[in-house]
Short mmCIF file of C-alpha atoms in Angstrom, two decimals:
data_model
loop_
_atom_site.label_atom_id
_atom_site.label_comp_id
_atom_site.label_asym_id
_atom_site.label_seq_id
_atom_site.Cartn_x
_atom_site.Cartn_y
_atom_site.Cartn_z
CA UNK A 181 -0.04 0.07 0.08
CA UNK A 182 3.30 2.24 0.21
CA UNK A 183 4.38 1.81 -2.89
CA UNK A 184 0.79 2.44 -4.42
CA UNK A 185 0.53 5.84 -2.05
CA UNK A 186 3.97 6.77 -3.80
CA UNK A 187 2.35 6.82 -8.19
CA UNK A 188 0.71 9.23 -9.37
CA UNK A 189 -3.06 9.70 -7.83
CA UNK A 190 -4.82 11.79 -11.08
CA UNK A 191 -4.05 8.91 -13.69
CA UNK A 192 -5.22 6.07 -11.53
CA UNK A 193 -7.37 5.02 -8.31
CA UNK A 194 -5.21 3.11 -5.92
CA UNK A 195 -7.88 -0.06 -7.66
CA UNK A 196 -6.37 0.96 -10.79
CA UNK A 197 -2.66 0.50 -10.08
CA UNK A 198 -3.23 -2.25 -8.90
CA UNK A 199 -5.27 -4.35 -11.39
CA UNK A 200 -1.97 -2.79 -13.14
CA UNK A 201 0.39 -4.23 -11.22
CA UNK A 202 -1.22 -7.02 -11.15
CA UNK A 203 -1.31 -7.95 -14.88
CA UNK A 204 2.25 -7.17 -14.75
CA UNK A 205 2.90 -10.04 -12.24
CA UNK A 206 0.15 -12.32 -14.39
CA UNK A 207 2.28 -11.37 -17.71
CA UNK A 208 5.84 -12.34 -16.26
CA UNK A 209 4.45 -15.65 -14.66
CA UNK A 210 2.70 -16.44 -18.67
CA UNK A 211 5.94 -16.15 -19.45
CA UNK A 212 7.92 -18.01 -16.94
CA UNK A 213 5.60 -20.57 -16.84
CA UNK A 214 4.56 -20.34 -20.88
CA UNK A 215 0.44 -20.89 -19.75
CA UNK A 216 -2.05 -19.30 -22.28
CA UNK A 217 -4.36 -18.66 -19.92
CA UNK A 218 -2.51 -16.32 -17.45
CA UNK A 219 -1.73 -14.75 -20.47
CA UNK A 220 -5.21 -13.94 -21.34
CA UNK A 221 -5.84 -12.65 -17.63
CA UNK A 222 -2.08 -10.25 -17.95
CA UNK A 223 -4.12 -8.78 -20.89
CA UNK A 224 -7.25 -8.68 -19.26
CA UNK A 225 -5.71 -6.64 -16.37
CA UNK A 226 -3.42 -4.54 -18.06
CA UNK A 227 -5.95 -3.62 -20.99
CA UNK A 228 -9.05 -2.70 -18.72
CA UNK A 229 -7.60 0.11 -16.78
CA UNK A 230 -6.40 1.40 -19.78
CA UNK A 231 -9.49 1.15 -21.94
CA UNK A 232 -11.67 3.47 -18.62
CA UNK A 233 -8.58 5.94 -18.26
CA UNK A 234 -9.50 6.50 -22.43
CA UNK A 235 -12.93 6.35 -22.04
CA UNK A 236 -13.09 8.85 -19.50
CA UNK A 237 -11.69 11.76 -20.89
CA UNK A 238 -13.90 10.84 -24.15
CA UNK A 239 -16.43 10.86 -22.38
CA UNK A 240 -16.37 13.83 -19.77
CA UNK A 241 -19.63 14.40 -17.44
CA UNK A 242 -20.83 17.78 -17.53
CA UNK A 243 -22.09 19.94 -14.64
CA UNK A 244 -23.42 23.40 -14.61
CA UNK A 245 -22.15 25.52 -11.78
CA UNK A 246 -24.52 28.61 -9.98
CA UNK A 247 -22.47 30.59 -7.65
CA UNK A 248 -23.57 33.59 -5.15
CA UNK A 249 -22.50 36.03 -2.96
CA UNK A 250 -24.14 37.35 0.33
CA UNK A 251 -23.49 39.87 0.10
CA UNK A 252 -21.95 41.11 -3.06
CA UNK A 253 -19.77 43.78 -2.55
CA UNK A 254 -18.42 43.11 1.04
CA UNK A 255 -16.58 45.32 3.23
CA UNK A 256 -13.24 44.55 4.79
CA UNK A 257 -13.35 42.22 7.82
CA UNK A 258 -17.00 40.87 7.29
CA UNK A 259 -18.33 38.03 6.38
CA UNK A 260 -19.84 36.98 2.93
CA UNK A 261 -22.06 33.38 2.38
CA UNK A 262 -20.81 31.86 -0.81
CA UNK A 263 -23.89 29.49 -2.10
CA UNK A 264 -23.11 26.70 -4.49
CA UNK A 265 -25.45 24.52 -6.32
CA UNK A 266 -24.02 22.32 -9.67
CA UNK A 267 -25.93 19.65 -11.50
CA UNK A 268 -25.31 17.66 -13.80
CA UNK A 269 -26.10 17.97 -17.28
CA UNK A 270 -24.56 14.94 -19.35
CA UNK A 271 -26.64 11.67 -19.09
CA UNK A 272 -23.77 10.11 -16.93
CA UNK A 273 -24.05 9.59 -13.63
CA UNK A 274 -21.67 8.25 -10.46
CA UNK A 275 -20.43 9.81 -7.77
CA UNK A 276 -17.48 13.12 -7.39
CA UNK A 277 -15.53 14.96 -5.32
CA UNK A 278 -15.33 18.48 -6.28
CA UNK A 279 -12.97 21.39 -4.40
CA UNK A 280 -13.97 25.47 -4.74
CA UNK A 281 -10.51 26.76 -5.82
CA UNK A 282 -9.52 29.62 -3.31
CA UNK A 283 -6.90 32.15 -3.34
CA UNK A 284 -4.89 31.76 -0.61
CA UNK A 285 -4.91 34.49 1.90
CA UNK A 286 -8.74 32.66 2.24
CA UNK A 287 -7.59 29.93 4.12
CA UNK A 288 -8.13 26.00 2.58
CA UNK A 289 -10.48 24.83 -0.03
CA UNK A 290 -13.83 23.93 0.01
CA UNK A 291 -14.07 20.07 -0.80
CA UNK A 292 -17.52 17.94 -1.18
CA UNK A 293 -18.84 15.63 -2.40
CA UNK A 294 -21.35 14.75 -5.64
CA UNK A 295 -24.62 14.40 -5.11
CA UNK A 296 -24.59 15.80 -1.84
CA UNK A 297 -27.16 13.72 0.94
CA UNK A 298 -29.47 17.25 0.90
CA UNK A 299 -30.22 16.89 -3.87
CA UNK A 300 -33.16 17.71 -5.21
CA UNK A 301 -34.09 17.38 -8.77
CA UNK A 302 -30.53 16.81 -9.58
CA UNK A 303 -28.78 19.39 -8.28
CA UNK A 304 -26.88 19.68 -5.62
CA UNK A 305 -26.09 22.66 -3.11
CA UNK A 306 -23.52 23.74 -1.37
CA UNK A 307 -22.30 26.80 1.61
CA UNK A 308 -19.63 28.50 3.36
CA UNK A 309 -18.33 31.59 4.34
CA UNK A 310 -15.27 33.87 3.89
CA UNK A 311 -14.27 36.64 4.96
CA UNK A 312 -11.01 39.17 3.51
CA UNK A 313 -8.95 41.46 5.92
CA UNK A 314 -8.02 43.73 2.82
CA UNK A 315 -10.00 45.09 -0.10
CA UNK A 316 -9.55 44.09 -3.66
CA UNK A 317 -11.03 41.35 -6.49
CA UNK A 318 -10.48 38.06 -5.99
CA UNK A 319 -11.52 35.05 -7.96
CA UNK A 320 -13.62 32.78 -6.51
CA UNK A 321 -12.86 29.02 -8.00
CA UNK A 322 -13.08 27.38 -10.38
CA UNK A 323 -15.06 24.48 -8.76
CA UNK A 324 -12.65 21.32 -9.99
CA UNK A 325 -14.50 18.06 -10.32
CA UNK A 326 -12.24 14.89 -9.85
CA UNK A 327 -14.76 11.49 -10.68
CA UNK A 328 -13.76 8.00 -12.09
CA UNK A 329 -15.17 5.46 -14.15
CA UNK A 330 -18.32 3.06 -13.56
CA UNK A 331 -15.41 0.35 -12.68
CA UNK A 332 -13.63 3.04 -10.34
CA UNK A 333 -10.49 1.82 -11.72
CA UNK A 334 -8.92 5.61 -13.89
CA UNK A 335 -9.23 9.43 -12.21
CA UNK A 336 -9.62 11.82 -14.42
CA UNK A 337 -9.88 16.03 -12.50
CA UNK A 338 -11.49 19.21 -14.57
CA UNK A 339 -12.83 22.57 -13.65
CA UNK A 340 -16.03 22.59 -13.96
CA UNK A 341 -16.44 26.75 -14.93
CA UNK A 342 -15.23 29.98 -14.58
CA UNK A 343 -15.27 31.26 -11.44
CA UNK A 344 -16.90 34.40 -10.38
CA UNK A 345 -14.99 37.55 -8.81
CA UNK A 346 -15.73 38.57 -5.19
CA UNK A 347 -15.30 42.54 -4.94
CA UNK A 348 -14.22 43.61 -1.52
CA UNK A 349 -14.71 46.78 -0.46
CA UNK A 350 -13.25 49.36 2.45
CA UNK A 351 -15.07 49.58 4.51
CA UNK A 352 -16.32 52.93 6.46
CA UNK A 353 -15.37 54.33 10.04
CA UNK A 354 -17.29 56.62 11.75
CA UNK A 355 -16.26 59.76 11.70
CA UNK A 356 -16.92 62.92 14.22
CA UNK A 357 -18.91 65.92 13.42
CA UNK A 358 -16.63 68.82 12.51
CA UNK A 359 -17.38 72.40 11.51
CA UNK A 360 -16.97 71.28 7.58
CA UNK A 361 -20.57 72.33 5.92
CA UNK A 362 -19.32 75.87 6.75
CA UNK A 363 -22.79 78.31 5.96
CA UNK A 364 -24.41 75.40 4.35
CA UNK A 365 -25.36 73.42 7.61
CA UNK A 366 -24.14 69.98 8.61
CA UNK A 367 -27.40 68.30 7.74
CA UNK A 368 -26.15 69.65 3.81
CA UNK A 369 -29.26 70.92 2.87
CA UNK A 370 -29.74 74.80 1.36
CA UNK A 371 -32.07 77.12 0.71
CA UNK A 372 -31.11 79.33 -2.09
CA UNK A 373 -33.56 82.51 -3.05
CA UNK A 374 -35.05 82.83 -6.73
CA UNK A 375 -35.22 86.71 -6.72
CA UNK A 376 -37.05 87.80 -9.84
CA UNK A 377 -36.04 91.41 -9.54
CA UNK A 378 -32.22 92.34 -8.89
CA UNK A 379 -33.20 96.10 -7.14
CA UNK A 380 -35.80 95.06 -4.47
CA UNK A 381 -34.73 96.41 -1.01
CA UNK A 382 -35.92 93.29 0.45
CA UNK A 383 -34.33 89.81 -1.37
CA UNK A 384 -37.15 87.62 0.90
CA UNK A 385 -40.29 89.23 -0.44
CA UNK A 386 -41.22 91.34 -4.56
CA UNK A 387 -44.12 93.08 -5.82
CA UNK A 388 -47.43 91.34 -6.10
CA UNK A 389 -47.87 89.97 -9.81
CA UNK A 390 -50.59 88.87 -11.51
CA UNK A 391 -51.90 85.11 -11.20
CA UNK A 392 -49.55 84.73 -7.99
CA UNK A 393 -52.03 83.05 -5.31
CA UNK A 394 -52.96 85.04 -2.04
CA UNK A 395 -51.64 82.85 0.42
CA UNK A 396 -48.19 83.80 -0.62
CA UNK A 397 -48.73 87.57 0.47
CA UNK A 398 -46.90 88.87 2.78
CA UNK A 399 -48.52 91.76 5.12
CA UNK A 400 -45.74 93.20 7.21
CA UNK A 401 -44.13 93.92 4.00
CA UNK A 402 -47.49 95.10 2.03
CA UNK A 403 -47.57 97.37 5.25
CA UNK A 404 -44.05 99.04 5.08
CA UNK A 405 -44.31 99.38 1.48
CA UNK A 406 -47.74 100.17 0.09
CA UNK A 407 -48.01 98.26 -2.18
CA UNK A 408 -48.58 94.16 -2.28
CA UNK A 409 -46.07 91.98 -1.41
CA UNK A 410 -45.05 88.62 -1.74
CA UNK A 411 -42.67 85.61 -0.50
CA UNK A 412 -40.54 84.68 -2.97
CA UNK A 413 -39.89 81.51 -3.82
CA UNK A 414 -37.12 78.79 -2.54
CA UNK A 415 -35.81 76.16 -3.60
CA UNK A 416 -33.97 73.49 -1.70
CA UNK A 417 -30.58 72.51 -3.57
CA UNK A 418 -27.91 69.95 -2.55
CA UNK A 419 -24.32 71.10 -1.56
CA UNK A 420 -21.54 69.98 -3.83
CA UNK A 421 -18.62 67.90 -1.78
CA UNK A 422 -15.52 67.43 -3.96
CA UNK A 423 -13.10 65.25 -2.08
CA UNK A 424 -8.98 65.28 -4.54
CA UNK A 425 -7.83 61.01 -3.90
CA UNK A 426 -3.74 61.75 -4.92
CA UNK A 427 -2.92 58.08 -6.74
CA UNK A 428 0.50 58.83 -7.84
CA UNK A 429 2.62 56.24 -6.86
CA UNK A 430 5.68 58.53 -6.42
CA UNK A 431 3.53 59.75 -3.56
CA UNK A 432 3.17 57.31 -1.37
CA UNK A 433 6.44 55.22 -2.65
CA UNK A 434 8.36 57.16 -0.32
CA UNK A 435 9.17 59.38 -3.89
CA UNK A 436 12.48 56.38 -4.96
CA UNK A 437 10.69 55.34 -7.56
CA UNK A 438 11.27 51.30 -6.28
CA UNK A 439 8.51 49.33 -5.05
CA UNK A 440 8.48 50.00 -0.90
CA UNK A 441 8.72 47.53 1.85
CA UNK A 442 4.76 48.29 2.76
CA UNK A 443 3.75 47.48 -0.81
CA UNK A 444 5.00 44.70 -1.25
CA UNK A 445 3.69 42.98 2.20
CA UNK A 446 0.11 43.76 1.26
CA UNK A 447 0.80 40.33 -0.47
CA UNK A 448 -1.57 41.33 -3.47
CA UNK A 449 0.57 40.85 -6.81
CA UNK A 450 -1.74 42.50 -8.94
CA UNK A 451 -2.62 45.51 -7.01
CA UNK A 452 -0.02 48.07 -6.40
CA UNK A 453 -0.60 49.48 -3.07
CA UNK A 454 1.31 50.81 0.05
CA UNK A 455 0.37 51.06 4.10
CA UNK A 456 -0.32 55.10 3.72
CA UNK A 457 -2.55 54.56 0.63
CA UNK A 458 -4.31 51.93 2.28
CA UNK A 459 -4.65 54.67 5.10
CA UNK A 460 -5.98 57.16 2.07
CA UNK A 461 -8.34 55.07 0.33
CA UNK A 462 -10.10 53.91 3.84
CA UNK A 463 -10.04 58.00 4.54
CA UNK A 464 -12.13 59.01 1.07
CA UNK A 465 -14.56 55.88 1.52
CA UNK A 466 -15.47 57.16 5.26
CA UNK A 467 -15.33 61.10 4.34
CA UNK A 468 -17.82 60.08 1.46
CA UNK A 469 -20.47 57.91 3.01
CA UNK A 470 -19.53 60.90 6.45
CA UNK A 471 -20.80 63.16 3.64
CA UNK A 472 -23.43 61.59 1.93
CA UNK A 473 -25.32 60.84 4.46
CA UNK A 474 -25.97 64.42 4.67
CA UNK A 475 -27.39 65.18 2.22
CA UNK A 476 -24.47 66.05 -0.27
CA UNK A 477 -23.71 65.13 -3.52
CA UNK A 478 -19.87 64.17 -4.26
CA UNK A 479 -17.66 65.10 -6.71
CA UNK A 480 -14.38 62.54 -6.91
CA UNK A 481 -10.98 63.69 -8.84
CA UNK A 482 -7.71 62.05 -9.07
CA UNK A 483 -4.78 64.77 -9.10
CA UNK A 484 -5.01 65.69 -12.50
CA UNK A 485 -8.04 66.65 -12.50
CA UNK A 486 -9.60 63.34 -13.70
CA UNK A 487 -11.75 60.92 -12.86
CA UNK A 488 -10.82 59.65 -9.91
CA UNK A 489 -11.57 56.17 -10.46
CA UNK A 490 -10.43 56.53 -14.58
CA UNK A 491 -8.03 53.39 -13.56
CA UNK A 492 -9.92 51.44 -11.35
CA UNK A 493 -10.69 47.79 -12.64
CA UNK A 494 -13.42 47.59 -10.23
CA UNK A 495 -15.37 50.57 -10.93
CA UNK A 496 -18.49 49.92 -12.43
CA UNK A 497 -18.36 53.60 -14.25
CA UNK A 498 -15.22 54.63 -14.55
CA UNK A 499 -15.63 57.51 -16.23
CA UNK A 500 -18.39 59.21 -13.94
CA UNK A 501 -16.47 61.88 -11.27
CA UNK A 502 -20.19 63.80 -9.95
CA UNK A 503 -22.42 60.79 -6.87
CA UNK A 504 -24.99 61.01 -5.14
CA UNK A 505 -27.94 59.13 -2.79
CA UNK A 506 -27.04 55.39 -2.21
CA UNK A 507 -26.64 54.00 -5.54
CA UNK A 508 -23.62 56.65 -5.77
CA UNK A 509 -21.95 55.80 -2.55
CA UNK A 510 -22.04 52.18 -3.43
CA UNK A 511 -20.25 52.66 -6.44
CA UNK A 512 -17.80 55.09 -4.35
CA UNK A 513 -17.17 52.04 -2.52
CA UNK A 514 -16.67 48.56 -5.03
CA UNK A 515 -14.89 51.14 -7.07
CA UNK A 516 -12.14 51.93 -4.47
CA UNK A 517 -12.32 48.00 -3.69
CA UNK A 518 -9.24 47.96 -6.47
CA UNK A 519 -7.86 51.19 -7.27
CA UNK A 520 -4.24 51.44 -7.16
CA UNK A 521 -1.56 53.55 -7.38
CA UNK A 522 -0.98 54.47 -10.67
CA UNK A 523 2.10 56.57 -12.64
CA UNK A 524 5.52 57.04 -13.16
CA UNK A 525 8.13 53.68 -11.18
CA UNK A 526 10.92 51.67 -11.88
CA UNK A 527 10.59 48.88 -13.64
CA UNK A 528 13.72 48.16 -15.86
CA UNK A 529 12.96 45.84 -18.00
CA UNK A 530 13.64 47.28 -21.32
CA UNK A 531 11.31 46.12 -23.88
CA UNK A 532 8.13 44.92 -21.53
CA UNK A 533 4.77 46.24 -20.50
CA UNK A 534 4.47 47.45 -17.11
CA UNK A 535 1.85 46.82 -14.89
CA UNK A 536 -0.19 49.56 -15.86
CA UNK A 537 -0.16 48.62 -19.69
CA UNK A 538 2.41 51.84 -20.04
CA UNK A 539 5.48 51.09 -22.33
CA UNK A 540 8.28 51.50 -20.18
CA UNK A 541 11.49 53.66 -21.54
CA UNK A 542 14.63 54.23 -19.47
CA UNK A 543 13.06 52.96 -15.95
CA UNK A 544 10.38 55.15 -15.85
CA UNK A 545 6.80 55.66 -17.33
CA UNK A 546 4.80 58.74 -18.90
CA UNK A 547 1.44 59.16 -18.24
CA UNK A 548 -0.80 62.34 -18.21
CA UNK A 549 -0.14 65.73 -17.33
CA UNK A 550 1.45 66.57 -14.39
CA UNK A 551 -0.74 66.74 -10.81
CA UNK A 552 -2.50 70.44 -9.65
CA UNK A 553 -2.79 71.83 -12.61
CA UNK A 554 -4.65 74.10 -14.90
CA UNK A 555 -6.65 71.05 -15.63
CA UNK A 556 -8.18 70.39 -12.60
CA UNK A 557 -7.93 74.20 -11.72
CA UNK A 558 -10.56 74.58 -14.74
CA UNK A 559 -12.72 71.55 -13.28
CA UNK A 560 -12.85 73.92 -9.36
CA UNK A 561 -13.43 76.06 -10.88
CA UNK A 562 -17.19 74.80 -12.60
CA UNK A 563 -18.18 74.60 -9.54
CA UNK A 564 -16.97 77.19 -7.47
CA UNK A 565 -18.52 76.86 -3.88
CA UNK A 566 -20.93 74.45 -4.25
CA UNK A 567 -19.57 72.99 -0.81
CA UNK A 568 -16.25 72.07 0.51
CA UNK A 569 -13.00 70.92 -0.85
CA UNK A 570 -11.00 68.27 1.09
CA UNK A 571 -7.88 67.06 -0.15
CA UNK A 572 -6.47 62.82 0.65
CA UNK A 573 -2.77 62.84 -0.65
CA UNK A 574 0.32 61.76 -0.22
CA UNK A 575 4.46 62.83 -0.67
CA UNK A 576 3.83 66.65 -1.44
CA UNK A 577 6.19 68.83 -2.23
CA UNK A 578 6.37 72.33 -1.40
CA UNK A 579 6.11 73.44 -5.54
CA UNK A 580 3.19 71.10 -5.70
CA UNK A 581 1.78 72.69 -2.51
CA UNK A 582 2.02 76.32 -4.20
CA UNK A 583 0.46 74.94 -7.59
CA UNK A 584 -2.93 73.04 -5.32
CA UNK A 585 -2.70 76.08 -2.67
CA UNK A 586 -4.71 78.20 -5.08
CA UNK A 587 -7.89 75.62 -5.26
CA UNK A 588 -8.69 77.07 -1.83
CA UNK A 589 -10.46 79.51 -3.01
CA UNK A 590 -12.89 77.03 -4.90
CA UNK A 591 -14.61 75.83 -1.95
CA UNK A 592 -16.24 77.11 0.95
CA UNK A 593 -14.21 75.22 3.30
CA UNK A 594 -10.68 73.58 1.58
CA UNK A 595 -9.33 70.76 4.21
CA UNK A 596 -5.74 68.35 3.30
CA UNK A 597 -4.90 65.70 5.02
CA UNK A 598 -1.03 64.60 4.05
CA UNK A 599 -0.47 60.98 4.91
CA UNK A 600 2.85 60.59 5.42
CA UNK A 601 5.11 57.95 7.66
CA UNK A 602 7.59 60.90 8.19
CA UNK A 603 5.26 64.49 8.72
CA UNK A 604 7.51 66.20 10.37
CA UNK A 605 9.11 66.76 7.12
CA UNK A 606 6.31 68.70 5.04
CA UNK A 607 6.02 71.57 7.51
CA UNK A 608 7.23 73.72 4.40
CA UNK A 609 3.81 71.98 2.26
CA UNK A 610 1.51 71.93 4.61
CA UNK A 611 2.30 75.88 4.92
CA UNK A 612 1.93 76.96 1.47
CA UNK A 613 -1.43 75.48 1.91
CA UNK A 614 -2.35 76.83 4.56
CA UNK A 615 -1.16 80.44 3.25
CA UNK A 616 -3.22 79.97 0.59
CA UNK A 617 -6.23 79.18 2.46
CA UNK A 618 -6.75 75.64 3.13
CA UNK A 619 -6.79 73.59 6.54
CA UNK A 620 -3.68 71.45 6.55
CA UNK A 621 -2.64 68.43 8.63
CA UNK A 622 -0.35 66.35 7.99
CA UNK A 623 -0.59 62.88 10.41
CA UNK A 624 1.13 58.82 9.85
CA UNK A 625 -1.10 55.80 8.95
CA UNK A 626 -0.90 55.07 12.94
CA UNK A 627 -3.31 57.73 13.39
CA UNK A 628 -7.20 56.87 12.93
CA UNK A 629 -8.69 58.21 10.14
CA UNK A 630 -11.28 59.63 12.75
CA UNK A 631 -8.66 61.45 14.54
CA UNK A 632 -6.97 63.19 11.84
CA UNK A 633 -10.56 63.87 10.63
CA UNK A 634 -10.86 65.62 14.21
CA UNK A 635 -8.86 67.44 13.62
CA UNK A 636 -9.92 69.79 11.68
CA UNK A 637 -11.66 71.64 14.52
CA UNK A 638 -9.94 70.76 17.18
CA UNK A 639 -5.73 71.74 17.58
CA UNK A 640 -4.58 68.98 19.65
CA UNK A 641 -1.68 66.62 19.92
CA UNK A 642 -2.45 63.19 17.49
CA UNK A 643 -2.07 60.24 19.11
CA UNK A 644 0.88 58.07 17.89
CA UNK A 645 -1.20 54.96 17.98
CA UNK A 646 -4.88 55.16 16.25
CA UNK A 647 -7.36 54.26 18.76
CA UNK A 648 -10.24 51.55 17.75
CA UNK A 649 -12.27 52.77 14.82
CA UNK A 650 -16.18 52.19 14.57
CA UNK A 651 -17.12 51.03 11.08
CA UNK A 652 -20.61 51.94 9.70
CA UNK A 653 -22.85 49.25 10.12
CA UNK A 654 -21.26 47.95 13.25
CA UNK A 655 -23.11 47.45 16.28
CA UNK A 656 -21.61 49.25 19.24
CA UNK A 657 -22.38 47.50 22.71
CA UNK A 658 -23.92 49.83 25.14
#
């Protein structure tokens, strides 16, 4: 049996290998003893496993797989239930061992038998749970089936579906209330009065016009002016908040062009990120949720003024930059799931394409206009004074800060968070932002997002170790 265990398992079962061994022994005995009956037995024992192996590869059982995630997408550290339904579509029968292939981060792949004991109508149903501590898009599956021939001699293993993508979004944390909304109010609603006549000395009223309903007559103003006056129409508008999410590779890689240790430690070879960029992504998600709850419309841009999710593989609509309501917030969460750093970085394999799809030349790639230039300013000026402006930035030089500083004039308030391992090195850049009208702070990733957000209202020292952050949707014990 020890010898049989060392033989390849993807061709024959132990029964099949045993039959082949018995056939070889019978063939040797027939040669030595010169007996025809032993020769016939040897041929039968050798041919039957080979015929079954050929048959199982020519006549393959066919299956149909349906996979469902609940919830989908799922937030980081939250569980999702995977439901599988497997049905045989061909005329073949027999049992099979099936395995759901999973990325290594999810642990051991589940194995199950087909058909299941609770199979109904030819369909077997299975269920298991997944949880990921990191955002991203992960291929769940395919299901591989290992089945045998009717005699149990040979084995065949094949993938029976293509798998499905599980999207894990960053979880927003609860942010404290601040003076972000300014004159518009923290509820995100402002009343805009429509003036019929700019020369009216009272913007709340205007002269009566034929057809105006009498219920709108303003009697106090009528007595004061000596003529019939009516209240002006008021329309409720939704303010807009603009979030600039820095995604430059150099801003989160230390500026050297090489992939920093923090990026490699994330164990996601298909996604270029770092510890500081992950903090920025959670901050962008949390700020978006914080403002969306207060009825703000959201605009998300990158440092070059392009739609923030233009290069995100998980974005439902990459070219969209404006989001409203619960559906808009959900779209932001999905877009942030697989967003990664972009721009020049050092990969010196001449003639090859880098992970961003750009042709490499002298160790760098060229991608788009410079950051914080006129393209961004034009985008911001088109929505001048419609709401606050929030910038979530990586490393920023004094010259780049000088370019970004005038943007503060396009928002009712302007807030900038610079996330870096060494905040003290960026005082010059922060001062230039402040001179332009920004309320700016530099924080290390060890500070909680909520603590950094609260810094805009309270001039207190930030703790070096983050307090426990409360995720939105999590239950808090009283």
